[in-house]
Coordinates of C-alpha atoms in Angstrom, one line a residue:
M1 CA -60.6 28.6 -40.9
G2 CA -59.7 25.5 -38.9
Q3 CA -60.5 24.8 -35.3
A4 CA -57.0 25.8 -34.2
E5 CA -57.8 29.3 -35.3
W6 CA -61.2 29.6 -33.6
V7 CA -61.5 32.0 -30.8
T8 CA -62.0 30.6 -27.3
V9 CA -65.0 32.2 -25.5
P10 CA -64.7 32.1 -21.7
I11 CA -68.1 30.6 -21.0
S12 CA -69.4 27.6 -19.1
T13 CA -72.5 25.5 -19.2
R14 CA -72.9 26.4 -15.5
D15 CA -72.8 30.2 -15.9
V16 CA -76.6 30.1 -15.8
E17 CA -78.4 28.0 -13.2
G18 CA -81.7 27.4 -15.0
P19 CA -82.8 27.0 -18.6
M20 CA -81.2 28.8 -21.5
F21 CA -83.4 27.2 -24.2
F22 CA -86.3 25.4 -22.5
T23 CA -89.2 27.2 -20.9
P24 CA -89.5 26.4 -17.2
H25 CA -92.3 23.9 -18.0
E26 CA -90.2 22.2 -20.7
W27 CA -87.2 22.0 -18.4
D28 CA -89.3 20.3 -15.7
T29 CA -90.9 17.9 -18.1
I30 CA -87.6 16.8 -19.7
E31 CA -86.0 16.5 -16.3
A32 CA -88.9 14.2 -15.2
A33 CA -88.7 12.1 -18.3
S34 CA -84.9 11.7 -18.2
A35 CA -85.3 10.7 -14.5
R36 CA -87.5 7.8 -15.6
I37 CA -84.9 6.7 -18.2
I38 CA -82.1 6.7 -15.6
P39 CA -84.0 6.7 -12.3
T40 CA -82.6 7.3 -8.9
D41 CA -82.3 4.1 -6.8
H42 CA -79.3 3.1 -4.7
H43 CA -77.3 5.1 -7.1
P44 CA -77.8 8.7 -8.4
G45 CA -79.9 9.0 -11.5
A46 CA -80.4 11.5 -14.3
R47 CA -81.9 14.1 -12.0
E48 CA -78.8 14.2 -9.7
A49 CA -76.5 14.2 -12.8
R50 CA -78.4 17.3 -14.1
V51 CA -79.0 15.7 -17.4
V52 CA -81.6 18.3 -18.2
R53 CA -79.0 21.0 -18.1
F54 CA -76.8 19.0 -20.6
I55 CA -79.8 18.7 -23.0
D56 CA -80.7 22.4 -22.5
R57 CA -77.2 23.6 -23.3
M58 CA -77.0 21.3 -26.3
L59 CA -80.2 23.0 -27.7
A60 CA -79.2 26.5 -26.6
G61 CA -77.1 27.1 -29.7
T62 CA -73.7 26.5 -31.2
Q63 CA -71.7 28.0 -28.3
F64 CA -71.4 24.8 -26.3
I65 CA -70.4 22.3 -29.0
F66 CA -66.6 22.3 -28.8
P67 CA -64.9 22.9 -25.5
A68 CA -61.4 24.5 -25.5
A69 CA -58.6 22.0 -25.0
D70 CA -57.8 23.3 -21.5
G71 CA -61.5 23.2 -20.5
N72 CA -61.7 26.9 -19.9
G73 CA -64.4 28.0 -22.3
F74 CA -65.7 26.9 -25.7
L75 CA -64.6 27.5 -29.2
R76 CA -66.6 29.9 -31.3
M77 CA -67.6 28.3 -34.5
E78 CA -67.8 30.3 -37.7
G79 CA -68.8 30.0 -41.3
R80 CA -70.3 26.9 -42.9
E81 CA -69.5 24.7 -39.9
E82 CA -71.5 27.0 -37.6
E83 CA -74.4 27.1 -40.1
A84 CA -74.5 23.3 -40.4
W85 CA -74.5 22.9 -36.6
A86 CA -77.2 25.6 -36.2
E87 CA -79.4 23.6 -38.7
R88 CA -78.9 20.4 -36.8
I89 CA -79.7 22.1 -33.5
Q90 CA -82.9 23.7 -34.9
Q91 CA -84.2 20.2 -35.9
R92 CA -83.5 18.8 -32.4
R93 CA -85.2 21.9 -30.8
A94 CA -88.4 21.1 -32.8
F95 CA -88.2 17.4 -31.7
Y96 CA -88.0 18.4 -28.0
R97 CA -90.6 21.1 -28.2
N98 CA -93.1 18.7 -29.9
G99 CA -92.0 15.9 -27.6
V100 CA -93.0 17.8 -24.5
V101 CA -96.4 18.6 -26.1
Q102 CA -96.9 14.9 -26.9
M103 CA -96.0 13.8 -23.4
D104 CA -98.4 16.3 -21.9
A105 CA -101.2 15.3 -24.3
L106 CA -100.8 11.6 -23.4
A107 CA -100.7 12.4 -19.7
R108 CA -103.9 14.4 -19.9
E109 CA -105.6 11.6 -21.8
R110 CA -104.6 9.3 -19.0
A111 CA -105.1 11.4 -15.9
G112 CA -106.1 14.9 -16.8
V113 CA -102.8 16.4 -15.7
D114 CA -99.5 17.3 -17.3
F115 CA -96.7 14.7 -17.5
V116 CA -94.7 16.2 -14.5
E117 CA -97.7 15.8 -12.3
L118 CA -98.0 12.0 -12.8
D119 CA -96.5 9.5 -10.4
D120 CA -93.5 7.4 -11.5
E121 CA -95.6 4.4 -12.7
A122 CA -97.9 6.6 -14.8
Q123 CA -94.9 8.5 -16.3
D124 CA -93.5 5.1 -17.3
A125 CA -96.7 4.2 -19.0
V126 CA -96.7 7.4 -21.0
L127 CA -93.2 6.9 -22.1
E128 CA -94.0 3.3 -23.1
Q129 CA -97.0 4.6 -25.1
L130 CA -94.8 7.3 -26.7
S131 CA -92.0 4.9 -27.6
G132 CA -94.2 2.0 -28.7
V133 CA -92.2 -0.5 -26.7
E134 CA -92.4 -1.9 -23.1
R135 CA -90.2 -0.6 -20.4
P136 CA -86.9 -2.6 -20.3
R137 CA -86.7 -5.2 -17.6
P138 CA -84.0 -4.8 -14.9
F139 CA -80.6 -5.9 -16.4
L140 CA -78.2 -8.0 -14.4
V141 CA -74.5 -8.2 -15.3
A142 CA -74.4 -11.9 -14.4
E143 CA -77.0 -12.8 -17.1
K144 CA -75.6 -14.7 -20.1
D145 CA -76.8 -14.6 -23.6
E146 CA -77.0 -17.7 -25.9
A147 CA -73.3 -17.3 -26.8
G148 CA -72.3 -17.6 -23.2
L149 CA -71.1 -13.9 -23.0
G150 CA -72.4 -11.2 -20.8
G151 CA -75.7 -9.8 -22.2
A152 CA -76.5 -6.2 -22.8
P153 CA -79.7 -4.3 -23.2
A154 CA -81.0 -3.9 -26.7
G155 CA -80.5 -0.7 -28.6
N156 CA -76.9 -0.1 -27.7
Q157 CA -75.7 0.0 -31.3
P158 CA -74.0 3.2 -32.5
V159 CA -76.5 5.6 -33.9
N160 CA -76.5 8.9 -35.8
E161 CA -78.7 11.2 -33.7
D162 CA -79.6 13.3 -36.7
F163 CA -81.9 10.5 -37.8
L164 CA -83.6 9.9 -34.5
E165 CA -87.1 10.8 -33.6
F166 CA -87.9 12.4 -30.2
F167 CA -88.0 9.5 -27.8
P168 CA -84.8 7.6 -28.9
L169 CA -83.1 11.0 -29.1
L170 CA -84.1 11.7 -25.5
V171 CA -82.8 8.3 -24.4
L172 CA -79.5 8.9 -26.2
N173 CA -79.1 12.4 -24.8
T174 CA -79.9 11.2 -21.3
R175 CA -77.1 8.6 -21.5
Q176 CA -74.8 11.3 -22.9
G177 CA -75.6 13.7 -20.2
F178 CA -75.2 11.1 -17.5
Y179 CA -71.9 9.6 -18.6
G180 CA -70.3 12.4 -20.6
D181 CA -67.7 14.9 -19.5
P182 CA -69.0 17.4 -17.0
V183 CA -67.8 20.3 -19.1
Y184 CA -70.9 19.8 -21.3
G185 CA -73.3 20.5 -18.4
G186 CA -74.3 17.0 -17.2
N187 CA -72.6 14.4 -15.0
E188 CA -72.8 16.8 -12.0
N189 CA -70.2 16.0 -9.4
R190 CA -69.1 13.1 -11.7
V191 CA -72.0 11.0 -10.4
G192 CA -72.4 9.1 -13.7
W193 CA -68.7 8.1 -13.6
G194 CA -69.0 7.1 -10.0
V195 CA -71.9 4.7 -10.8
I196 CA -69.6 2.7 -13.1
G197 CA -66.5 3.0 -11.0
F198 CA -64.6 5.4 -13.4
D199 CA -62.5 8.1 -11.8
G200 CA -62.4 10.2 -15.0
P201 CA -60.0 13.0 -15.9
P202 CA -59.7 15.9 -13.5
S203 CA -60.0 18.3 -16.4
L204 CA -60.0 18.3 -20.2
A205 CA -56.5 19.7 -20.1
S206 CA -55.3 16.5 -18.4
T207 CA -56.4 14.5 -21.3
M208 CA -54.4 16.6 -23.7
D209 CA -51.1 17.0 -21.8
G210 CA -50.8 13.3 -21.0
S211 CA -51.2 13.7 -17.2
Y212 CA -54.3 11.5 -17.2
T213 CA -54.6 8.1 -18.8
T214 CA -57.0 5.1 -18.7
R215 CA -54.2 2.6 -18.6
K216 CA -55.2 1.2 -15.3
Y217 CA -58.5 0.0 -16.8
M218 CA -56.7 -1.9 -19.6
V219 CA -55.6 -5.5 -19.5
E220 CA -51.9 -5.4 -20.4
G221 CA -50.9 -7.6 -23.3
A222 CA -54.5 -8.5 -24.1
E223 CA -55.0 -9.8 -27.7
W224 CA -58.0 -10.8 -29.7
P225 CA -60.2 -12.6 -28.7
Y226 CA -60.2 -10.2 -25.7
D227 CA -63.0 -12.0 -23.8
Q228 CA -60.8 -15.1 -23.6
H229 CA -57.8 -13.4 -22.0
P230 CA -56.9 -15.0 -18.6
A231 CA -57.2 -11.7 -16.8
V232 CA -60.6 -11.1 -18.2
L233 CA -61.8 -14.6 -17.4
R234 CA -60.5 -14.2 -13.8
Y235 CA -62.5 -11.0 -13.5
R236 CA -65.6 -12.7 -14.7
R237 CA -65.2 -15.5 -12.2
S238 CA -64.7 -13.1 -9.3

C-alpha cells in the first residue's frame, strides 16, 4: 500500500502539552541540553522553539512521521514501512534514555547534582566532556575562510542520523526542531524561521497547492558559479 492510500489520522504534535515519551525528568534534561546547543541570547533559542517537544514526538512512535499534505493530521503507516520506522525509533529511544543517564552521571561527578541543576557554564562543560570536543567559538558571518568565501561551522555535512551516537544525534535533532516545519512540534511561533529572516509557508497545504513559493529568496538568472553572480556579490558587499 502506497502513501496515497494511507489513512489520515486527525492528530497534532500539540494535542498534549507535556511529554508523550520522555519522563518529566528526561524532558527537563533534554530541554536544558538543547538550550545550550542553541541558547537564548538576543534571539530566541531552543527552549522558546520547544525543541524538546519536537524530539519527544519524534520518539513517541510512528504516528508523527508523515504529516498529511494539508497539514491536518498525520498519515498512519502500515506494514513493513511502519515496522522499519518503529525499529529506527526504538534505537533512538535507547540513545536518548542512556544519554540522559550519562549527562546526569557526569554532572554528579562534577557537582553532586543532576544536569538540570547545573548553571550554564557547568552544563557546557558536561556537554564538552560528553562530546569529546570543545564548545564551538562564536561564528561571525563576516569571517572568511582561506578560499575567500564565507566560513561555516564544522560538522554541517549531510549525515544519516541512523548512524549517530547520542550527542551528535541530539545536536542534529535540536537543529531540526529549531528550523523545521512547526507541524512536527518544534519551531514554536516560527521563532527559528524568524531568526534567519525566513517567513515560511503559512501551512503545509500552501506548499502543495502552489500558493507559497520561495522565489523571492532566489537570485533570478543565477548560474554557476553562484557565488560570483553580481547580485550575490552586491549582497556580500552590503
